[in-house]
Coordinates of C-alpha atoms in Angstrom, one line a residue:
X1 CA -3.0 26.0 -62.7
X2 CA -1.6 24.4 -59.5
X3 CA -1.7 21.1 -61.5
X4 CA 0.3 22.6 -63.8
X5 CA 3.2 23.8 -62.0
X6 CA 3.6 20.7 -60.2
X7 CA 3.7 18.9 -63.4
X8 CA 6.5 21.9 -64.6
X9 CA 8.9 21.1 -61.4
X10 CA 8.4 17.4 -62.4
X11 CA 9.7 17.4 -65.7
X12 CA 12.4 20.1 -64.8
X13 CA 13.6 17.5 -62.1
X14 CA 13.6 14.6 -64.1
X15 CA 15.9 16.6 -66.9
X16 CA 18.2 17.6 -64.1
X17 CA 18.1 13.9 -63.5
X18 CA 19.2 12.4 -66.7
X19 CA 22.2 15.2 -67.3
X20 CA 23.2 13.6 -63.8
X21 CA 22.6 9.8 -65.0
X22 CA 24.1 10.8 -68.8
X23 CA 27.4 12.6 -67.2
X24 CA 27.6 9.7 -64.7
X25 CA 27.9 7.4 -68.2
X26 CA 30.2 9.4 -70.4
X27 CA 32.7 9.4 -66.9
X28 CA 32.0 5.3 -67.1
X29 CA 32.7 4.9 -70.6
X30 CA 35.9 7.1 -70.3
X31 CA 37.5 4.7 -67.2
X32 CA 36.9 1.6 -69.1
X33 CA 38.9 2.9 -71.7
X34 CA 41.3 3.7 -69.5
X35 CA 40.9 0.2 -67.8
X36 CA 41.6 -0.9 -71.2
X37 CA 44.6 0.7 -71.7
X38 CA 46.2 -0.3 -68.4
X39 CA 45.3 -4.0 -70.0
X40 CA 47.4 -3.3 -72.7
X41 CA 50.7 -1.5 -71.1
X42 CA 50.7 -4.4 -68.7
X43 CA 50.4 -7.0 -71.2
X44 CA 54.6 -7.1 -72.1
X45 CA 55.5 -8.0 -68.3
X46 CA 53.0 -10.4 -68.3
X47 CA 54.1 -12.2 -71.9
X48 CA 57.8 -12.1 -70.8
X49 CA 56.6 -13.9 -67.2
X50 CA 54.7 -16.4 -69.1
X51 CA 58.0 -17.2 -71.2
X52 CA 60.2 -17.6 -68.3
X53 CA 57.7 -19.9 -66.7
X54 CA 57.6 -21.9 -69.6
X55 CA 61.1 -21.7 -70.3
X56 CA 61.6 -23.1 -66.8
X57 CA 59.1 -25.5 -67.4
X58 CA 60.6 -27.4 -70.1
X59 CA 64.0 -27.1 -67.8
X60 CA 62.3 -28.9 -64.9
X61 CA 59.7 -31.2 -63.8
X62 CA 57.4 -29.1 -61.6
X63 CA 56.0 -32.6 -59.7
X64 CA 59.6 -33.2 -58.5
X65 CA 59.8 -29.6 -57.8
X66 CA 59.7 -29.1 -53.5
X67 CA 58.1 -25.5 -53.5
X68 CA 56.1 -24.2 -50.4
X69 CA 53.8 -22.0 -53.6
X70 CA 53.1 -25.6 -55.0
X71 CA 52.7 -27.9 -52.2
X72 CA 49.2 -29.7 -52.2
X73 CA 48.0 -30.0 -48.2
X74 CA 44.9 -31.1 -47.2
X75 CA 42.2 -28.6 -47.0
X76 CA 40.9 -27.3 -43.5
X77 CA 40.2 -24.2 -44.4
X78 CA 40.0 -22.0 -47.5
X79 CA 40.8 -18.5 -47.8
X80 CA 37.7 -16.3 -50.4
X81 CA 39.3 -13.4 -51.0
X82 CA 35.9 -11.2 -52.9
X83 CA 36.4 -8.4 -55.3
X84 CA 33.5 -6.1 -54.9
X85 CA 33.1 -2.4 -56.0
X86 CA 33.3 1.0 -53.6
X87 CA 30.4 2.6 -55.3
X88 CA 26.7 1.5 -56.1
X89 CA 24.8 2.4 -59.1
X90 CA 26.2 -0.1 -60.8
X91 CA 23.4 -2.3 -61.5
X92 CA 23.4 -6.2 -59.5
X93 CA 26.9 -6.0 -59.9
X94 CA 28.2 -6.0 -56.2
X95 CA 25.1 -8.0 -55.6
X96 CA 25.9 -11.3 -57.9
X97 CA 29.4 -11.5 -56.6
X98 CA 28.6 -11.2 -53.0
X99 CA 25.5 -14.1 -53.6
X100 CA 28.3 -16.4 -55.2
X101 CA 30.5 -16.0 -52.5
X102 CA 27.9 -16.5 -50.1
X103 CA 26.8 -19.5 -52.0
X104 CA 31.1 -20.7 -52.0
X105 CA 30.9 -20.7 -48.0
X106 CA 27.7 -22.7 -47.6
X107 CA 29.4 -25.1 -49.6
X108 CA 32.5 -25.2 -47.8
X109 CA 30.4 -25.4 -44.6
X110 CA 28.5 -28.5 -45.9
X111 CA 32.1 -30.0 -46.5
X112 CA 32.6 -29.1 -43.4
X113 CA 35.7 -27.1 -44.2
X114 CA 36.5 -23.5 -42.5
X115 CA 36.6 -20.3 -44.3
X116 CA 38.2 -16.7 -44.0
X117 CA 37.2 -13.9 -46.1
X118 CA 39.7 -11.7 -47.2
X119 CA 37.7 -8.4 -48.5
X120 CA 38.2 -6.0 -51.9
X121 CA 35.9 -3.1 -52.0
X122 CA 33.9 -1.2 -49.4
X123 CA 30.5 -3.1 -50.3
X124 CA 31.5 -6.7 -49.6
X125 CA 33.1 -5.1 -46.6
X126 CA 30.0 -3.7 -45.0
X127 CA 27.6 -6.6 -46.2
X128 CA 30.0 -9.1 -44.4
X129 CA 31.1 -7.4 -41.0
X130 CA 27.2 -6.3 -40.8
X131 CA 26.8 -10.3 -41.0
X132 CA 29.6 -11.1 -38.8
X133 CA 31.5 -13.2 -40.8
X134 CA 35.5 -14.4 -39.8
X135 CA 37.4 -11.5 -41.6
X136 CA 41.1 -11.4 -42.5
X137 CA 41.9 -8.5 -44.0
X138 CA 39.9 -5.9 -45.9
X139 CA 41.0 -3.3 -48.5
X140 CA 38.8 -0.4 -49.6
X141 CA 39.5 3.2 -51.1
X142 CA 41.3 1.0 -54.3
X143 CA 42.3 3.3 -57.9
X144 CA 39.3 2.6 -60.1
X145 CA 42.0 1.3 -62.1
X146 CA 43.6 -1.0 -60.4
X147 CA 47.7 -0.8 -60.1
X148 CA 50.3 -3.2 -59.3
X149 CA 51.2 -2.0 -56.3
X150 CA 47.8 -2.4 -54.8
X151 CA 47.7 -6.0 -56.4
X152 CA 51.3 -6.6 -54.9
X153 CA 49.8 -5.8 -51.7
X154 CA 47.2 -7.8 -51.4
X155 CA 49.0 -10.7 -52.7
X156 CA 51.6 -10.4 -50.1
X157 CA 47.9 -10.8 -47.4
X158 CA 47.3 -13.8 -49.3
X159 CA 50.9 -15.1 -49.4
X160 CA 50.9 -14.5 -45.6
X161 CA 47.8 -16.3 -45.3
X162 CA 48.7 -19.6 -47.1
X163 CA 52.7 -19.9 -46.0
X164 CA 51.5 -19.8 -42.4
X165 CA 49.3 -22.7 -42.8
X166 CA 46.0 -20.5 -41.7
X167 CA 44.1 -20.8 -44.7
X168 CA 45.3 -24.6 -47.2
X169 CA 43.7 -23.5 -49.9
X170 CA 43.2 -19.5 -51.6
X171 CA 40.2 -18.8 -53.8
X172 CA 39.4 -16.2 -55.7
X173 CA 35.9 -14.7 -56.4
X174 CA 35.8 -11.9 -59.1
X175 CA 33.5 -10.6 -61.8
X176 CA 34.2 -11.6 -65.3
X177 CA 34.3 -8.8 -67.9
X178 CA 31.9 -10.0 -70.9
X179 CA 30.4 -7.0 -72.5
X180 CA 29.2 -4.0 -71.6
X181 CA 25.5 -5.5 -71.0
X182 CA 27.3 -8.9 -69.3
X183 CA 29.3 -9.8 -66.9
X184 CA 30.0 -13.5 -64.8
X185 CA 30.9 -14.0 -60.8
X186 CA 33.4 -17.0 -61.2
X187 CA 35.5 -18.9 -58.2
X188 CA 39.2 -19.3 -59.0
X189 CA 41.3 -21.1 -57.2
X190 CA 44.7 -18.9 -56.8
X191 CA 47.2 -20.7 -54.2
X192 CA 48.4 -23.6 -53.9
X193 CA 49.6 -22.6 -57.7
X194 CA 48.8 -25.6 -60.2
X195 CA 52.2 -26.9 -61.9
X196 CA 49.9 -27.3 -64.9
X197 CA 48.5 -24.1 -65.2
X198 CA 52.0 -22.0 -65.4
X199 CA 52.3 -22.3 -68.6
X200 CA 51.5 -19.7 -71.3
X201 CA 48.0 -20.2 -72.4
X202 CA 45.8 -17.7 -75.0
X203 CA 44.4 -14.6 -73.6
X204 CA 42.6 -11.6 -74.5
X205 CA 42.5 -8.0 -74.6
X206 CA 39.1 -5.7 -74.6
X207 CA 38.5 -2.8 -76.6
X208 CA 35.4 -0.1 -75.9
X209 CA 34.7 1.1 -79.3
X210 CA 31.9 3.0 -80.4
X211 CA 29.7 2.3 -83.7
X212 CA 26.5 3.9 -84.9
X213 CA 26.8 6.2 -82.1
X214 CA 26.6 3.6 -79.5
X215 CA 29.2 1.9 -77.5
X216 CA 30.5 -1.2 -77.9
X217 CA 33.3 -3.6 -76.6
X218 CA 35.6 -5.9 -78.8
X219 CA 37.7 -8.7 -77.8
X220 CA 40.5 -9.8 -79.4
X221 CA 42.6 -13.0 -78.8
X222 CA 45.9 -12.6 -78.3
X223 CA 48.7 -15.2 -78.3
X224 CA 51.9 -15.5 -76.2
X225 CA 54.7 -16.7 -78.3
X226 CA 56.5 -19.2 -76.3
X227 CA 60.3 -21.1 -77.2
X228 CA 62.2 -23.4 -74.6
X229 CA 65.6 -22.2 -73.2
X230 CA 68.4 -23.2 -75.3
X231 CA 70.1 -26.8 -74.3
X232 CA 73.5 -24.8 -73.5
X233 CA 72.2 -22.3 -71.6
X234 CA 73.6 -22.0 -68.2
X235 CA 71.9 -20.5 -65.2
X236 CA 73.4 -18.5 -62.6
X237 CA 71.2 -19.5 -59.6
X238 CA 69.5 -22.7 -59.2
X239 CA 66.5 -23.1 -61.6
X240 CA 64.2 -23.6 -58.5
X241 CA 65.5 -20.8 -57.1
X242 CA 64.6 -18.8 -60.0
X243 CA 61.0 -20.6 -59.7
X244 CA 60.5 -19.6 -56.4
X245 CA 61.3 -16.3 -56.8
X246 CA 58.9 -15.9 -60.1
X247 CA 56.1 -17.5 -58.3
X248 CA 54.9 -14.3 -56.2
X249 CA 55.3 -12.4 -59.2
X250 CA 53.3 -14.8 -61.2
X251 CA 50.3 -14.6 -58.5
X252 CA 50.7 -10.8 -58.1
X253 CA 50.4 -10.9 -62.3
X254 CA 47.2 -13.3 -61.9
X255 CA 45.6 -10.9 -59.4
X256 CA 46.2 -8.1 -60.8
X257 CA 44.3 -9.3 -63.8
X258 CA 41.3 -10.2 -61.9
X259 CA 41.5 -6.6 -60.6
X260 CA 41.3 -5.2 -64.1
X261 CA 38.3 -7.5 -65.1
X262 CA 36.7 -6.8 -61.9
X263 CA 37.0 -2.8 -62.5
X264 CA 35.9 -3.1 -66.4
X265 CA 32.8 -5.1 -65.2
X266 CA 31.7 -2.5 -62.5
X267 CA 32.4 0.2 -65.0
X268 CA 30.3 -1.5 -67.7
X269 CA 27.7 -2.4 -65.4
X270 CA 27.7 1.3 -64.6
X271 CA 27.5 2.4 -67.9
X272 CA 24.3 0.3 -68.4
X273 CA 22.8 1.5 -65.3
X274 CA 23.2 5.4 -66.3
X275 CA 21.8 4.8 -69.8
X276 CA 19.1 2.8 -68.7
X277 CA 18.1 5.6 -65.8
X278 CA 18.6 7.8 -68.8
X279 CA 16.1 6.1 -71.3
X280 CA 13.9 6.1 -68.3
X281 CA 14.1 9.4 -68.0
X282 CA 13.5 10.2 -71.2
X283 CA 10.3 8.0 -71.5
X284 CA 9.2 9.9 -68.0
X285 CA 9.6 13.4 -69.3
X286 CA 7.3 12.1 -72.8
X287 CA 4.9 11.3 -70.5
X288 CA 4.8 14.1 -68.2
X289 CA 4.9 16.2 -71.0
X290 CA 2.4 14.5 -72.8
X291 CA 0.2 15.1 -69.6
X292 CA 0.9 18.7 -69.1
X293 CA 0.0 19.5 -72.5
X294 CA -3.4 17.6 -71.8
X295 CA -3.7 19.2 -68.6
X296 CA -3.2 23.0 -70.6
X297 CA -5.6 22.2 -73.5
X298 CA -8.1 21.2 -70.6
X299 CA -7.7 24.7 -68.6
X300 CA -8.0 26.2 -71.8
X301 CA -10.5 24.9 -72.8
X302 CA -12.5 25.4 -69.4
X303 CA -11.3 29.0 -69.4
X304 CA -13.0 29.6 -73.2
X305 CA -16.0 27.9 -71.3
X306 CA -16.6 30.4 -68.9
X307 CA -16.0 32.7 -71.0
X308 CA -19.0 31.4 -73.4
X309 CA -20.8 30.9 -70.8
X310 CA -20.7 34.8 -69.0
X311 CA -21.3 36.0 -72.2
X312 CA -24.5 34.2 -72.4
X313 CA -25.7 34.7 -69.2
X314 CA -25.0 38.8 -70.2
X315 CA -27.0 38.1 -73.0

């Protein structure tokens, strides 16, 4: 019977277990849709930026264009700035983008060109200053859904960084929101900012959904309607001044972005975690249930055989 019990308490635990793991995804699921919907009411600043750039654009020929934001130097030594979570249980997720930015320095290293790390998330943070690597800056304690203040912020690091000629180049590892089952480390390369690359281009926006009773994520394309300033339209200030004042915005935009990927991913990668550790737990309690029930017929069964057997013997 001692056998028994034990095998009780098991499957009692493992239930307890898997209400944890199941709450822990419902809580995911309801942050990416909140993730999702920060996408979304952020999408109008972001369409009427990308008009103005290209508006500008078409005004001005960016190569002739003296900006400190734009100026190509050579590189001595690159800023990474890493976007990693606060919280585990989220599957490899903090682990794949702290590998590729490892990977990013030993390259830089073999190129013999210095690097700073500037740090998002408590995780990167402890995995690098256990390693002592040359830290700039670190930010942890982030909204799970990132703002625009907290981008501004950090952009005004990286800003710091690059305008005082510490760092020549800025890049920018982040996880790449796929689907809820995928997700891709990628290296982006934020400052100096490419003339080429200002101007609108087709984007995206992620919707969780649910069919069949499972989730699911959509992705629909979405396309910035661009025109060129009228001929006769006259400016106030200087067009370049007007550049270099959209600029900051235009990186605090970009990064803010990667923020919002980076979040959805760790979500998602949460929400995978939590229903796998609840499928597991499911398939443990069959088996341990499975096993007590063995374990019962068997005492039973030996009970009703000493029973038999006294009775014989009294016979």
């Amino acid at each position: 019977m001692a056998n028994l019990k034990a095998i009780r308490d098991r499957i009692k635990s493992v239930k307890n277990t898997r209400k944890i793991t199941e709450a822990m995804r419902l809580v995911a699921a309801a942050r990416v849709r909140r993730a999702q919907e920060q996408v979304t009411s952020t999408r109008p600043f972001a369409d009427r930026l990308a008009q103005v750039l290209y508006g500008l654009q078409t005004r001005l020929r960016f190569e002739d264009v003296t900006l400190p934001l734009l100026k190509q130097r050579e590189v001595k030594s690159v800023g990474l700035l890493v976007i990693s979570g606060d919280r585990g249980l989220c599957g490899g997720y903090n682990t794949n983008v702290i590998k590729r930015a490892e990977n990013r320095a030993k390259e830089l290293e073999a190129e013999g060109v210095g690097y700073k790390y500037v740090l998002v998330g408590r995780k990167a943070t402890q995995y690098f200053e256990r390693r002592e690597q040359p830290i700039s800056a670190t930010y942890t304690g982030l909204e799970q859904i990132p703002t625009a203040d907290e981008a501004s912020k950090i952009a005004d690091e990286l800003l710091s960084l690059f305008l005082s000629e510490k760092v020549d180049r800025i890049e920018l590892i982040y996880t790449k929101f796929v689907s809820l089952v995928s997700s891709r480390p990628v290296v982006q390369t934020l400052l100096p900012l490419d003339a080429q690359g200002l101007e609108a281009a087709d984007d995206e926006i992620f919707r969780l959904t649910t069919r069949g009773g499972q989730f699911e994520v959509e992705r629909d394309a979405v396309k910035t309607e661009t025109r060129a300033f009228p001929r006769d339209m006259i400016f106030e200030q200087d067009p370049v001044q007007i550049l270099d004042s959209l600029l900051p915005l235009y990186l605090s935009n970009q990064l803010l972005r990667a923020l919002q990927e980076s979040a959805a991913s760790e979500l998602a990668a949460r929400m995978t975690a939590m229903s796998n550790a609840s499928d597991n737990a499911s398939e443990l309690i069959g088996t341990l249930t499975l096993s007590y029930n063995k374990a019962r017929q068997a005492a039973i069964t030996q009970e009703i055989l000493e029973v038999v057997g006294g009775a014989e013997a009294l016979n």
